[in-house]
PDB file of C-alpha atoms in Angstrom:
ATOM      1  CA  MET A   1      -0.096  -0.044   0.075  1.00 37.00           C
ATOM      2  CA  SER A   2       1.276   3.481  -0.818  1.00 41.00           C
ATOM      3  CA  PRO A   3       2.909   5.216   2.174  1.00 42.00           C
ATOM      4  CA  SER A   4       0.982   8.486   1.391  1.00 42.00           C
ATOM      5  CA  PHE A   5      -2.009   6.831   3.079  1.00 43.00           C
ATOM      6  CA  PHE A   6      -0.155   7.143   6.447  1.00 46.00           C
ATOM      7  CA  PRO A   7       0.314  10.612   7.870  1.00 47.00           C
ATOM      8  CA  GLY A   8       3.653   9.523   9.355  1.00 53.00           C
ATOM      9  CA  ALA A   9       5.137   8.940   5.935  1.00 72.00           C
ATOM     10  CA  LYS A  10       5.398  12.735   5.448  1.00 79.00           C
ATOM     11  CA  ARG A  11       8.142  14.771   7.165  1.00 85.00           C
ATOM     12  CA  SER A  12       7.282  17.742   9.311  1.00 84.00           C
ATOM     13  CA  PHE A  13       8.713  21.054   8.023  1.00 83.00           C
ATOM     14  CA  GLU A  14      10.559  21.489  11.349  1.00 84.00           C
ATOM     15  CA  SER A  15      12.421  18.201  10.852  1.00 86.00           C
ATOM     16  CA  LEU A  16      14.080  19.368   7.513  1.00 87.00           C
ATOM     17  CA  SER A  17      17.826  20.098   7.554  1.00 89.00           C
ATOM     18  CA  GLU A  18      19.106  23.249   5.913  1.00 89.00           C
ATOM     19  CA  GLN A  19      20.053  21.357   2.745  1.00 90.00           C
ATOM     20  CA  GLU A  20      16.665  19.806   2.594  1.00 90.00           C
ATOM     21  CA  VAL A  21      14.988  23.288   2.953  1.00 89.00           C
ATOM     22  CA  LEU A  22      17.067  24.483  -0.009  1.00 91.00           C
ATOM     23  CA  ALA A  23      16.205  21.277  -1.960  1.00 91.00           C
ATOM     24  CA  LEU A  24      12.486  21.905  -1.265  1.00 90.00           C
ATOM     25  CA  ALA A  25      12.768  25.492  -2.347  1.00 90.00           C
ATOM     26  CA  ILE A  26      14.407  24.395  -5.598  1.00 92.00           C
ATOM     27  CA  SER A  27      11.870  21.829  -6.425  1.00 90.00           C
ATOM     28  CA  SER A  28       9.044  24.295  -5.597  1.00 89.00           C
ATOM     29  CA  GLU A  29      10.368  26.909  -7.951  1.00 89.00           C
ATOM     30  CA  GLU A  30      10.817  24.326 -10.586  1.00 90.00           C
ATOM     31  CA  ASP A  31       7.194  23.238 -10.171  1.00 89.00           C
ATOM     32  CA  ASP A  32       5.853  26.746 -10.193  1.00 88.00           C
ATOM     33  CA  ALA A  33       7.752  27.570 -13.419  1.00 89.00           C
ATOM     34  CA  ARG A  34       6.216  24.584 -15.060  1.00 89.00           C
ATOM     35  CA  ILE A  35       2.808  25.539 -13.811  1.00 88.00           C
ATOM     36  CA  TYR A  36       3.142  29.049 -15.272  1.00 87.00           C
ATOM     37  CA  GLN A  37       4.441  27.623 -18.518  1.00 88.00           C
ATOM     38  CA  ALA A  38       1.353  25.282 -18.533  1.00 87.00           C
ATOM     39  CA  TYR A  39      -0.865  28.353 -17.985  1.00 85.00           C
ATOM     40  CA  ALA A  40       0.845  29.985 -20.924  1.00 86.00           C
ATOM     41  CA  SER A  41       0.279  26.908 -23.146  1.00 85.00           C
ATOM     42  CA  ARG A  42      -3.379  26.624 -22.021  1.00 80.00           C
ATOM     43  CA  LEU A  43      -3.967  30.427 -22.925  1.00 80.00           C
ATOM     44  CA  LYS A  44      -1.874  30.749 -26.060  1.00 82.00           C
ATOM     45  CA  VAL A  45      -4.674  30.084 -28.595  1.00 77.00           C
ATOM     46  CA  ASP A  46      -7.427  32.137 -27.130  1.00 75.00           C
ATOM     47  CA  PHE A  47      -5.582  34.691 -24.935  1.00 77.00           C
ATOM     48  CA  PRO A  48      -2.118  35.150 -26.452  1.00 81.00           C
ATOM     49  CA  GLN A  49      -1.227  38.310 -24.699  1.00 77.00           C
ATOM     50  CA  SER A  50      -2.105  36.805 -21.247  1.00 77.00           C
ATOM     51  CA  ALA A  51      -0.015  33.800 -22.187  1.00 82.00           C
ATOM     52  CA  LYS A  52       2.943  36.048 -22.584  1.00 83.00           C
ATOM     53  CA  VAL A  53       2.491  37.209 -19.022  1.00 80.00           C
ATOM     54  CA  PHE A  54       2.761  33.652 -17.778  1.00 84.00           C
ATOM     55  CA  GLU A  55       5.762  32.890 -19.982  1.00 87.00           C
ATOM     56  CA  ASP A  56       7.515  35.800 -18.235  1.00 84.00           C
ATOM     57  CA  MET A  57       6.428  34.620 -14.841  1.00 84.00           C
ATOM     58  CA  ALA A  58       7.842  31.248 -15.609  1.00 88.00           C
ATOM     59  CA  ALA A  59      11.135  32.843 -16.616  1.00 89.00           C
ATOM     60  CA  VAL A  60      11.156  34.643 -13.182  1.00 87.00           C
ATOM     61  CA  GLU A  61      10.771  31.350 -11.254  1.00 88.00           C
ATOM     62  CA  ASN A  62      13.408  29.780 -13.337  1.00 91.00           C
ATOM     63  CA  ARG A  63      15.789  32.491 -12.321  1.00 90.00           C
ATOM     64  CA  HIS A  64      14.923  31.958  -8.608  1.00 90.00           C
ATOM     65  CA  ARG A  65      15.626  28.254  -9.028  1.00 91.00           C
ATOM     66  CA  GLN A  66      18.996  28.904 -10.528  1.00 93.00           C
ATOM     67  CA  VAL A  67      19.970  31.141  -7.629  1.00 91.00           C
ATOM     68  CA  LEU A  68      18.933  28.593  -5.203  1.00 92.00           C
ATOM     69  CA  ILE A  69      20.903  25.834  -7.060  1.00 93.00           C
ATOM     70  CA  ASP A  70      23.986  28.079  -6.998  1.00 92.00           C
ATOM     71  CA  MET A  71      23.568  28.530  -3.279  1.00 90.00           C
ATOM     72  CA  HIS A  72      23.185  24.735  -2.746  1.00 90.00           C
ATOM     73  CA  LYS A  73      26.352  24.104  -4.777  1.00 92.00           C
ATOM     74  CA  ARG A  74      28.369  26.500  -2.733  1.00 91.00           C
ATOM     75  CA  ARG A  75      27.285  24.926   0.642  1.00 91.00           C
ATOM     76  CA  PHE A  76      26.431  21.341   0.030  1.00 92.00           C
ATOM     77  CA  GLY A  77      27.827  20.309  -3.482  1.00 92.00           C
ATOM     78  CA  ASP A  78      26.126  19.136  -6.566  1.00 91.00           C
ATOM     79  CA  TYR A  79      23.821  16.446  -5.243  1.00 93.00           C
ATOM     80  CA  ILE A  80      20.409  17.828  -4.528  1.00 91.00           C
ATOM     81  CA  PRO A  81      18.172  15.613  -2.257  1.00 90.00           C
ATOM     82  CA  LEU A  82      14.819  14.604  -3.730  1.00 89.00           C
ATOM     83  CA  ILE A  83      12.187  16.433  -1.684  1.00 88.00           C
ATOM     84  CA  ARG A  84       9.018  17.855  -2.928  1.00 86.00           C
ATOM     85  CA  ARG A  85       5.865  19.594  -1.506  1.00 82.00           C
ATOM     86  CA  GLY A  86       4.033  16.323  -1.259  1.00 82.00           C
ATOM     87  CA  HIS A  87       6.724  14.918   1.018  1.00 86.00           C
ATOM     88  CA  VAL A  88       6.130  17.610   3.699  1.00 85.00           C
ATOM     89  CA  ARG A  89       3.232  17.377   6.147  1.00 78.00           C
ATOM     90  CA  GLY A  90       0.863  20.412   5.948  1.00 69.00           C
ATOM     91  CA  PHE A  91       2.694  21.901   3.050  1.00 72.00           C
ATOM     92  CA  TYR A  92       0.758  23.760   0.364  1.00 68.00           C
ATOM     93  CA  ASP A  93       0.064  21.873  -2.868  1.00 68.00           C
ATOM     94  CA  ARG A  94      -0.626  22.833  -6.462  1.00 71.00           C
ATOM     95  CA  ARG A  95      -3.266  21.703  -8.899  1.00 65.00           C
ATOM     96  CA  PRO A  96      -2.100  18.989 -11.361  1.00 63.00           C
ATOM     97  CA  ASP A  97      -1.858  19.841 -15.062  1.00 60.00           C
ATOM     98  CA  TRP A  98      -4.987  17.858 -16.088  1.00 58.00           C
ATOM     99  CA  LEU A  99      -7.189  20.134 -13.911  1.00 58.00           C
ATOM    100  CA  MET A 100      -5.885  23.376 -15.411  1.00 60.00           C
ATOM    101  CA  GLY A 101      -7.945  22.900 -18.593  1.00 60.00           C
ATOM    102  CA  THR A 102     -11.064  23.623 -16.522  1.00 61.00           C
ATOM    103  CA  LEU A 103      -9.800  26.900 -15.211  1.00 66.00           C
ATOM    104  CA  SER A 104     -11.179  30.174 -16.730  1.00 68.00           C
ATOM    105  CA  LEU A 105      -8.794  33.098 -17.315  1.00 68.00           C
ATOM    106  CA  GLU A 106     -10.006  34.926 -14.308  1.00 69.00           C
ATOM    107  CA  LYS A 107      -9.538  31.838 -12.117  1.00 72.00           C
ATOM    108  CA  ILE A 108      -5.981  31.430 -13.463  1.00 76.00           C
ATOM    109  CA  ARG A 109      -5.183  35.002 -12.518  1.00 72.00           C
ATOM    110  CA  ASN A 110      -6.523  34.466  -8.951  1.00 71.00           C
ATOM    111  CA  ALA A 111      -4.781  31.110  -8.740  1.00 75.00           C
ATOM    112  CA  THR A 112      -1.453  33.054  -9.508  1.00 77.00           C
ATOM    113  CA  ILE A 113      -2.048  35.458  -6.696  1.00 74.00           C
ATOM    114  CA  ASP A 114      -2.616  32.545  -4.269  1.00 75.00           C
ATOM    115  CA  MET A 115       0.545  30.741  -5.477  1.00 80.00           C
ATOM    116  CA  GLU A 116       2.818  33.838  -4.907  1.00 78.00           C
ATOM    117  CA  ALA A 117       1.318  34.431  -1.415  1.00 78.00           C
ATOM    118  CA  GLN A 118       1.975  30.782  -0.475  1.00 80.00           C
ATOM    119  CA  SER A 119       5.515  30.997  -1.782  1.00 82.00           C
ATOM    120  CA  GLU A 120       6.144  34.079   0.292  1.00 83.00           C
ATOM    121  CA  ARG A 121       4.963  32.384   3.434  1.00 83.00           C
ATOM    122  CA  PHE A 122       7.149  29.444   2.654  1.00 85.00           C
ATOM    123  CA  TYR A 123      10.237  31.547   2.261  1.00 87.00           C
ATOM    124  CA  ARG A 124       9.629  33.474   5.456  1.00 86.00           C
ATOM    125  CA  ALA A 125       9.336  30.278   7.279  1.00 86.00           C
ATOM    126  CA  ALA A 126      12.367  28.711   5.599  1.00 85.00           C
ATOM    127  CA  ALA A 127      14.553  31.670   6.474  1.00 87.00           C
ATOM    128  CA  GLN A 128      13.715  31.093  10.183  1.00 86.00           C
ATOM    129  CA  ARG A 129      15.026  27.491   9.789  1.00 82.00           C
ATOM    130  CA  VAL A 130      18.553  28.229   8.605  1.00 86.00           C
ATOM    131  CA  CYS A 131      21.584  29.558  10.397  1.00 87.00           C
ATOM    132  CA  ASP A 132      23.866  30.375   7.591  1.00 86.00           C
ATOM    133  CA  ALA A 133      23.844  34.081   6.997  1.00 88.00           C
ATOM    134  CA  ASP A 134      24.051  34.026   3.200  1.00 87.00           C
ATOM    135  CA  THR A 135      21.377  31.400   2.843  1.00 87.00           C
ATOM    136  CA  ARG A 136      19.106  33.223   5.333  1.00 87.00           C
ATOM    137  CA  LYS A 137      19.563  36.484   3.352  1.00 88.00           C
ATOM    138  CA  LEU A 138      18.789  34.649   0.080  1.00 88.00           C
ATOM    139  CA  LEU A 139      15.588  33.115   1.367  1.00 86.00           C
ATOM    140  CA  GLY A 140      14.502  36.552   2.877  1.00 87.00           C
ATOM    141  CA  ASP A 141      15.189  38.159  -0.419  1.00 85.00           C
ATOM    142  CA  LEU A 142      13.133  35.497  -2.201  1.00 85.00           C
ATOM    143  CA  ALA A 143      10.263  36.090   0.298  1.00 84.00           C
ATOM    144  CA  ALA A 144      10.408  39.743  -0.595  1.00 82.00           C
ATOM    145  CA  ALA A 145      10.543  38.967  -4.312  1.00 79.00           C
ATOM    146  CA  GLU A 146       7.490  36.690  -4.023  1.00 76.00           C
ATOM    147  CA  ALA A 147       5.624  39.357  -2.072  1.00 73.00           C
ATOM    148  CA  GLY A 148       6.506  41.729  -4.901  1.00 68.00           C
ATOM    149  CA  HIS A 149       5.345  39.344  -7.618  1.00 63.00           C
ATOM    150  CA  GLY A 150       1.821  40.877  -7.339  1.00 57.00           C
ATOM    151  CA  ALA A 151       3.506  44.114  -8.563  1.00 57.00           C
ATOM    152  CA  ILE A 152       5.391  42.319 -11.151  1.00 56.00           C
ATOM    153  CA  ALA A 153       2.333  40.457 -12.383  1.00 56.00           C
ATOM    154  CA  ARG A 154       0.651  43.874 -12.685  1.00 55.00           C
ATOM    155  CA  GLU A 155       3.592  45.243 -14.618  1.00 54.00           C
ATOM    156  CA  LEU A 156       3.649  42.258 -16.921  1.00 51.00           C
ATOM    157  CA  THR A 157      -0.080  42.512 -17.415  1.00 55.00           C
ATOM    158  CA  GLU A 158       0.243  46.263 -18.323  1.00 54.00           C
ATOM    159  CA  LYS A 159       3.058  45.288 -20.658  1.00 53.00           C
ATOM    160  CA  HIS A 160       1.261  42.435 -22.479  1.00 50.00           C
ATOM    161  CA  THR A 161      -2.326  43.025 -21.786  1.00 53.00           C
ATOM    162  CA  PRO A 162      -3.261  46.788 -21.674  1.00 52.00           C
ATOM    163  CA  ALA A 163      -6.834  47.717 -20.870  1.00 55.00           C
ATOM    164  CA  ASP A 164      -8.260  47.238 -24.339  1.00 54.00           C
ATOM    165  CA  VAL A 165      -6.639  43.842 -24.761  1.00 51.00           C
ATOM    166  CA  GLN A 166      -7.911  42.687 -21.175  1.00 53.00           C
ATOM    167  CA  GLU A 167     -11.358  43.839 -22.154  1.00 60.00           C
ATOM    168  CA  GLU A 168     -11.158  41.907 -25.323  1.00 55.00           C
ATOM    169  CA  GLU A 169      -9.855  38.708 -23.605  1.00 54.00           C
ATOM    170  CA  ASN A 170     -12.609  38.959 -21.003  1.00 60.00           C
ATOM    171  CA  SER A 171     -15.253  39.458 -23.673  1.00 62.00           C
ATOM    172  CA  HIS A 172     -13.854  36.347 -25.465  1.00 57.00           C
ATOM    173  CA  ALA A 173     -13.952  34.300 -22.180  1.00 62.00           C
ATOM    174  CA  LYS A 174     -17.522  35.278 -21.507  1.00 67.00           C
ATOM    175  CA  ARG A 175     -18.512  34.413 -25.090  1.00 68.00           C
ATOM    176  CA  GLN A 176     -16.860  31.030 -24.834  1.00 70.00           C
ATOM    177  CA  PHE A 177     -18.658  30.384 -21.492  1.00 74.00           C
ATOM    178  CA  ILE A 178     -21.969  31.251 -23.115  1.00 74.00           C
ATOM    179  CA  LEU A 179     -21.146  29.048 -26.254  1.00 76.00           C
ATOM    180  CA  THR A 180     -20.020  26.028 -24.278  1.00 78.00           C
ATOM    181  CA  PHE A 181     -22.276  26.064 -21.230  1.00 79.00           C
ATOM    182  CA  VAL A 182     -25.141  28.607 -21.405  1.00 82.00           C
ATOM    183  CA  GLN A 183     -26.533  28.001 -24.856  1.00 81.00           C
ATOM    184  CA  PRO A 184     -26.617  24.159 -24.588  1.00 85.00           C
ATOM    185  CA  GLY A 185     -27.898  24.396 -20.982  1.00 82.00           C
ATOM    186  CA  LEU A 186     -30.584  26.903 -21.919  1.00 82.00           C
ATOM    187  CA  ALA A 187     -31.663  24.762 -24.881  1.00 84.00           C
ATOM    188  CA  GLY A 188     -31.806  21.687 -22.614  1.00 82.00           C
ATOM    189  CA  LEU A 189     -33.753  23.489 -19.866  1.00 85.00           C
ATOM    190  CA  MET A 190     -36.280  24.788 -22.344  1.00 84.00           C
ATOM    191  CA  ASP A 191     -36.664  21.370 -23.887  1.00 84.00           C
ATOM    192  CA  GLY A 192     -37.024  19.583 -20.600  1.00 83.00           C
ATOM    193  CA  SER A 193     -39.341  22.264 -19.101  1.00 83.00           C
ATOM    194  CA  VAL A 194     -41.606  22.618 -22.164  1.00 83.00           C
ATOM    195  CA  SER A 195     -41.567  19.406 -24.068  1.00 81.00           C
ATOM    196  CA  THR A 196     -42.350  17.303 -21.070  1.00 85.00           C
ATOM    197  CA  LEU A 197     -45.299  19.322 -19.990  1.00 84.00           C
ATOM    198  CA  ALA A 198     -47.888  17.711 -22.275  1.00 85.00           C
ATOM    199  CA  PRO A 199     -47.086  14.068 -21.497  1.00 85.00           C
ATOM    200  CA  ILE A 200     -46.746  14.630 -17.779  1.00 89.00           C
ATOM    201  CA  PHE A 201     -49.989  16.515 -17.310  1.00 88.00           C
ATOM    202  CA  ALA A 202     -51.810  14.453 -19.820  1.00 88.00           C
ATOM    203  CA  ALA A 203     -50.902  11.433 -17.858  1.00 88.00           C
ATOM    204  CA  ALA A 204     -51.691  13.202 -14.529  1.00 88.00           C
ATOM    205  CA  PHE A 205     -55.275  14.165 -15.648  1.00 88.00           C
ATOM    206  CA  ALA A 206     -55.877  10.840 -17.542  1.00 88.00           C
ATOM    207  CA  THR A 207     -54.956   8.572 -14.467  1.00 89.00           C
ATOM    208  CA  GLN A 208     -55.125  10.918 -11.549  1.00 89.00           C
ATOM    209  CA  ASP A 209     -52.573   8.488 -10.094  1.00 92.00           C
ATOM    210  CA  THR A 210     -49.519  10.447  -8.672  1.00 92.00           C
ATOM    211  CA  TRP A 211     -47.097   7.585  -8.545  1.00 93.00           C
ATOM    212  CA  GLN A 212     -47.850   6.663 -12.199  1.00 92.00           C
ATOM    213  CA  THR A 213     -47.541  10.289 -13.167  1.00 90.00           C
ATOM    214  CA  PHE A 214     -44.223  10.574 -11.444  1.00 92.00           C
ATOM    215  CA  LEU A 215     -42.780   7.392 -13.154  1.00 92.00           C
ATOM    216  CA  ILE A 216     -43.906   8.877 -16.495  1.00 91.00           C
ATOM    217  CA  GLY A 217     -42.378  12.158 -15.687  1.00 89.00           C
ATOM    218  CA  LEU A 218     -39.165  10.592 -14.578  1.00 91.00           C
ATOM    219  CA  SER A 219     -38.820   8.517 -17.639  1.00 91.00           C
ATOM    220  CA  ALA A 220     -39.623  11.422 -19.886  1.00 89.00           C
ATOM    221  CA  ALA A 221     -37.087  13.665 -18.195  1.00 89.00           C
ATOM    222  CA  VAL A 222     -34.290  11.132 -18.094  1.00 91.00           C
ATOM    223  CA  GLY A 223     -34.907   9.915 -21.641  1.00 89.00           C
ATOM    224  CA  ALA A 224     -35.050  13.517 -22.946  1.00 88.00           C
ATOM    225  CA  GLY A 225     -31.848  14.362 -21.096  1.00 88.00           C
ATOM    226  CA  ILE A 226     -29.895  11.464 -22.569  1.00 91.00           C
ATOM    227  CA  SER A 227     -31.208  12.213 -26.033  1.00 88.00           C
ATOM    228  CA  MET A 228     -30.374  15.863 -25.856  1.00 87.00           C
ATOM    229  CA  GLY A 229     -27.028  15.305 -24.350  1.00 85.00           C
ATOM    230  CA  PHE A 230     -25.893  12.829 -27.058  1.00 87.00           C
ATOM    231  CA  THR A 231     -27.334  14.955 -29.743  1.00 86.00           C
ATOM    232  CA  GLU A 232     -25.484  18.102 -28.600  1.00 81.00           C
ATOM    233  CA  ALA A 233     -22.172  16.149 -28.106  1.00 82.00           C
ATOM    234  CA  ALA A 234     -22.477  14.399 -31.508  1.00 82.00           C
ATOM    235  CA  HIS A 235     -23.670  16.973 -33.938  1.00 73.00           C
ATOM    236  CA  ASP A 236     -20.757  19.434 -33.508  1.00 71.00           C
ATOM    237  CA  ASP A 237     -17.189  18.737 -32.306  1.00 69.00           C
ATOM    238  CA  GLY A 238     -16.574  22.492 -31.687  1.00 68.00           C
ATOM    239  CA  LYS A 239     -13.403  22.796 -33.769  1.00 60.00           C
ATOM    240  CA  LEU A 240     -14.790  24.880 -36.578  1.00 51.00           C
ATOM    241  CA  SER A 241     -17.737  26.497 -34.642  1.00 58.00           C
ATOM    242  CA  GLY A 242     -15.558  27.396 -31.774  1.00 60.00           C
ATOM    243  CA  ARG A 243     -18.305  26.257 -29.349  1.00 70.00           C
ATOM    244  CA  GLY A 244     -15.928  24.305 -27.156  1.00 72.00           C
ATOM    245  CA  SER A 245     -15.748  20.784 -25.924  1.00 78.00           C
ATOM    246  CA  PRO A 246     -18.570  18.585 -27.074  1.00 84.00           C
ATOM    247  CA  VAL A 247     -18.432  16.680 -23.865  1.00 85.00           C
ATOM    248  CA  LYS A 248     -18.945  19.738 -21.796  1.00 84.00           C
ATOM    249  CA  ARG A 249     -21.749  20.927 -24.099  1.00 84.00           C
ATOM    250  CA  GLY A 250     -23.379  17.458 -24.092  1.00 86.00           C
ATOM    251  CA  LEU A 251     -23.372  17.432 -20.226  1.00 88.00           C
ATOM    252  CA  ALA A 252     -24.770  20.938 -19.961  1.00 88.00           C
ATOM    253  CA  SER A 253     -27.565  20.164 -22.286  1.00 87.00           C
ATOM    254  CA  GLY A 254     -28.400  16.664 -20.952  1.00 88.00           C
ATOM    255  CA  ILE A 255     -28.319  17.680 -17.286  1.00 91.00           C
ATOM    256  CA  MET A 256     -30.408  20.798 -17.745  1.00 90.00           C
ATOM    257  CA  THR A 257     -32.953  18.905 -19.892  1.00 89.00           C
ATOM    258  CA  ALA A 258     -33.320  16.372 -17.131  1.00 91.00           C
ATOM    259  CA  VAL A 259     -33.638  19.067 -14.503  1.00 91.00           C
ATOM    260  CA  GLY A 260     -36.281  20.760 -16.503  1.00 87.00           C
ATOM    261  CA  GLY A 261     -38.434  17.713 -16.777  1.00 88.00           C
ATOM    262  CA  LEU A 262     -37.903  16.499 -13.264  1.00 91.00           C
ATOM    263  CA  GLY A 263     -38.838  19.919 -11.776  1.00 89.00           C
ATOM    264  CA  HIS A 264     -42.564  19.379 -12.553  1.00 87.00           C
ATOM    265  CA  ALA A 265     -42.473  15.512 -12.124  1.00 91.00           C
ATOM    266  CA  LEU A 266     -41.091  15.483  -8.551  1.00 93.00           C
ATOM    267  CA  PRO A 267     -44.285  17.175  -7.137  1.00 93.00           C
ATOM    268  CA  TYR A 268     -46.141  14.032  -8.022  1.00 92.00           C
ATOM    269  CA  LEU A 269     -44.399  12.246  -5.157  1.00 93.00           C
ATOM    270  CA  ILE A 270     -47.019  14.022  -3.113  1.00 93.00           C
ATOM    271  CA  PRO A 271     -49.903  11.455  -2.615  1.00 92.00           C
ATOM    272  CA  ASP A 272     -52.719  14.000  -3.026  1.00 93.00           C
ATOM    273  CA  PHE A 273     -53.432  14.425  -6.737  1.00 90.00           C
ATOM    274  CA  TRP A 274     -54.710  18.056  -6.602  1.00 91.00           C
ATOM    275  CA  VAL A 275     -52.000  19.218  -4.141  1.00 93.00           C
ATOM    276  CA  ALA A 276     -49.257  17.663  -6.291  1.00 92.00           C
ATOM    277  CA  THR A 277     -50.842  19.215  -9.445  1.00 90.00           C
ATOM    278  CA  ALA A 278     -51.025  22.641  -7.901  1.00 92.00           C
ATOM    279  CA  VAL A 279     -47.393  22.399  -6.835  1.00 93.00           C
ATOM    280  CA  ALA A 280     -46.378  21.213 -10.238  1.00 90.00           C
ATOM    281  CA  ILE A 281     -48.045  24.148 -11.977  1.00 87.00           C
ATOM    282  CA  VAL A 282     -46.157  26.559  -9.669  1.00 90.00           C
ATOM    283  CA  VAL A 283     -42.907  24.822 -10.492  1.00 90.00           C
ATOM    284  CA  VAL A 284     -43.677  25.030 -14.173  1.00 86.00           C
ATOM    285  CA  PHE A 285     -44.074  28.810 -14.046  1.00 85.00           C
ATOM    286  CA  CYS A 286     -40.938  29.153 -11.921  1.00 87.00           C
ATOM    287  CA  GLU A 287     -39.081  27.182 -14.585  1.00 85.00           C
ATOM    288  CA  LEU A 288     -40.497  29.360 -17.410  1.00 84.00           C
ATOM    289  CA  TRP A 289     -39.459  32.630 -15.566  1.00 85.00           C
ATOM    290  CA  ALA A 290     -36.011  31.152 -14.878  1.00 85.00           C
ATOM    291  CA  ILE A 291     -35.651  30.543 -18.699  1.00 86.00           C
ATOM    292  CA  ALA A 292     -36.677  34.031 -19.363  1.00 84.00           C
ATOM    293  CA  PHE A 293     -34.231  35.388 -16.851  1.00 85.00           C
ATOM    294  CA  ILE A 294     -31.352  33.379 -18.446  1.00 84.00           C
ATOM    295  CA  GLN A 295     -32.287  34.588 -21.892  1.00 81.00           C
ATOM    296  CA  ASN A 296     -32.191  38.237 -20.531  1.00 81.00           C
ATOM    297  CA  ARG A 297     -29.060  37.826 -18.496  1.00 79.00           C
ATOM    298  CA  TYR A 298     -26.744  35.906 -21.009  1.00 77.00           C
ATOM    299  CA  MET A 299     -28.456  36.157 -24.503  1.00 73.00           C
ATOM    300  CA  GLU A 300     -29.427  39.868 -24.027  1.00 70.00           C
ATOM    301  CA  THR A 301     -33.048  39.118 -24.983  1.00 75.00           C
ATOM    302  CA  PRO A 302     -35.377  41.967 -23.659  1.00 79.00           C
ATOM    303  CA  PHE A 303     -36.915  40.432 -20.507  1.00 75.00           C
ATOM    304  CA  LEU A 304     -40.532  41.127 -21.372  1.00 78.00           C
ATOM    305  CA  ARG A 305     -40.218  39.543 -24.858  1.00 78.00           C
ATOM    306  CA  ALA A 306     -38.437  36.584 -23.535  1.00 72.00           C
ATOM    307  CA  ALA A 307     -41.108  36.190 -20.751  1.00 74.00           C
ATOM    308  CA  PHE A 308     -43.938  36.659 -23.158  1.00 77.00           C
ATOM    309  CA  GLN A 309     -42.471  33.984 -25.628  1.00 75.00           C
ATOM    310  CA  VAL A 310     -41.571  31.463 -22.974  1.00 77.00           C
ATOM    311  CA  VAL A 311     -44.539  31.733 -20.681  1.00 75.00           C
ATOM    312  CA  LEU A 312     -47.012  31.860 -23.627  1.00 79.00           C
ATOM    313  CA  GLY A 313     -45.459  28.856 -25.270  1.00 77.00           C
ATOM    314  CA  GLY A 314     -45.171  26.903 -22.027  1.00 76.00           C
ATOM    315  CA  GLY A 315     -48.743  27.823 -21.070  1.00 78.00           C
ATOM    316  CA  LEU A 316     -50.086  26.559 -24.408  1.00 82.00           C
ATOM    317  CA  VAL A 317     -48.227  23.193 -24.069  1.00 80.00           C
ATOM    318  CA  LEU A 318     -49.379  22.916 -20.496  1.00 77.00           C
ATOM    319  CA  ALA A 319     -53.041  23.575 -21.467  1.00 81.00           C
ATOM    320  CA  ALA A 320     -52.721  21.113 -24.329  1.00 81.00           C
ATOM    321  CA  GLY A 321     -51.616  18.417 -21.909  1.00 76.00           C
ATOM    322  CA  ILE A 322     -54.428  19.042 -19.550  1.00 79.00           C
ATOM    323  CA  LEU A 323     -57.065  18.965 -22.215  1.00 84.00           C
ATOM    324  CA  ILE A 324     -55.632  15.775 -23.779  1.00 83.00           C
ATOM    325  CA  GLY A 325     -55.516  14.057 -20.409  1.00 76.00           C
ATOM    326  CA  GLY A 326     -58.829  15.243 -19.213  1.00 72.00           C
ATOM    327  CA  GLY A 327     -60.658  14.746 -22.457  1.00 61.00           C
TER     328      GLY A 327
END
């Protein structure tokens, strides 16, 4: 079994020797440089100017690493012990590469601020752990440098991403979010909320059996969710349209379709038919108003027009279901 399952397998920071503290600092700077380079690669296509900021940040971290290696050579020789963040108990950690693809531009910028703050705290603690004057001065200088990286990041941002470029990149990020998540999710919510109205309420008024109505609603919602999800993911790979990952779009569409259908199916878990139906109708109008709000918020559709279209359309489908079931 892996020793990482046991807390005792990790060293405490206080137990590290001065050589190990330097080795940990070297590996940490190396990791941070690679993370910044990964950010740059992640952003290069859509946000080339921001990518340059992170390339410069990676270069700064690499210079820090080289200074630390030079100090280690002078004091302890060429052999650097293998010690990393994960080997030290309670030490801060970093996100792995495969999770970076899910981060937005704004989250990457915020993550950078957190990284620099963590590095500053580490160097201040490390400086207290060493007795050699030169090493202590170096670690203190690096702590000050990390504290000043916020200013460096701002300078690099001003150099590579002036206000007009930042506005353009933020606009692109918002547009990408809408194309990948909002549009497919909204289409799914509309389909799930509206298309399942007729069969659910027709079944309700035809049988007046809440449990049977719930089962019909559940099957309609889940079936529609699966269908919409696969359709969205299969019909466009996103490469030419720029709409993003088909998997993300498929999940957004499928999940929201199921949610839309389940919203007015779940009330039929209430045993009393008329109480369940009244609650379901209230839920339907809440769903329709939510759709109108999303259209207004993200698609810039005038709210009154969106509300009129959605509520009128949903009301007609609801009435059709009731008439068919009660006929």
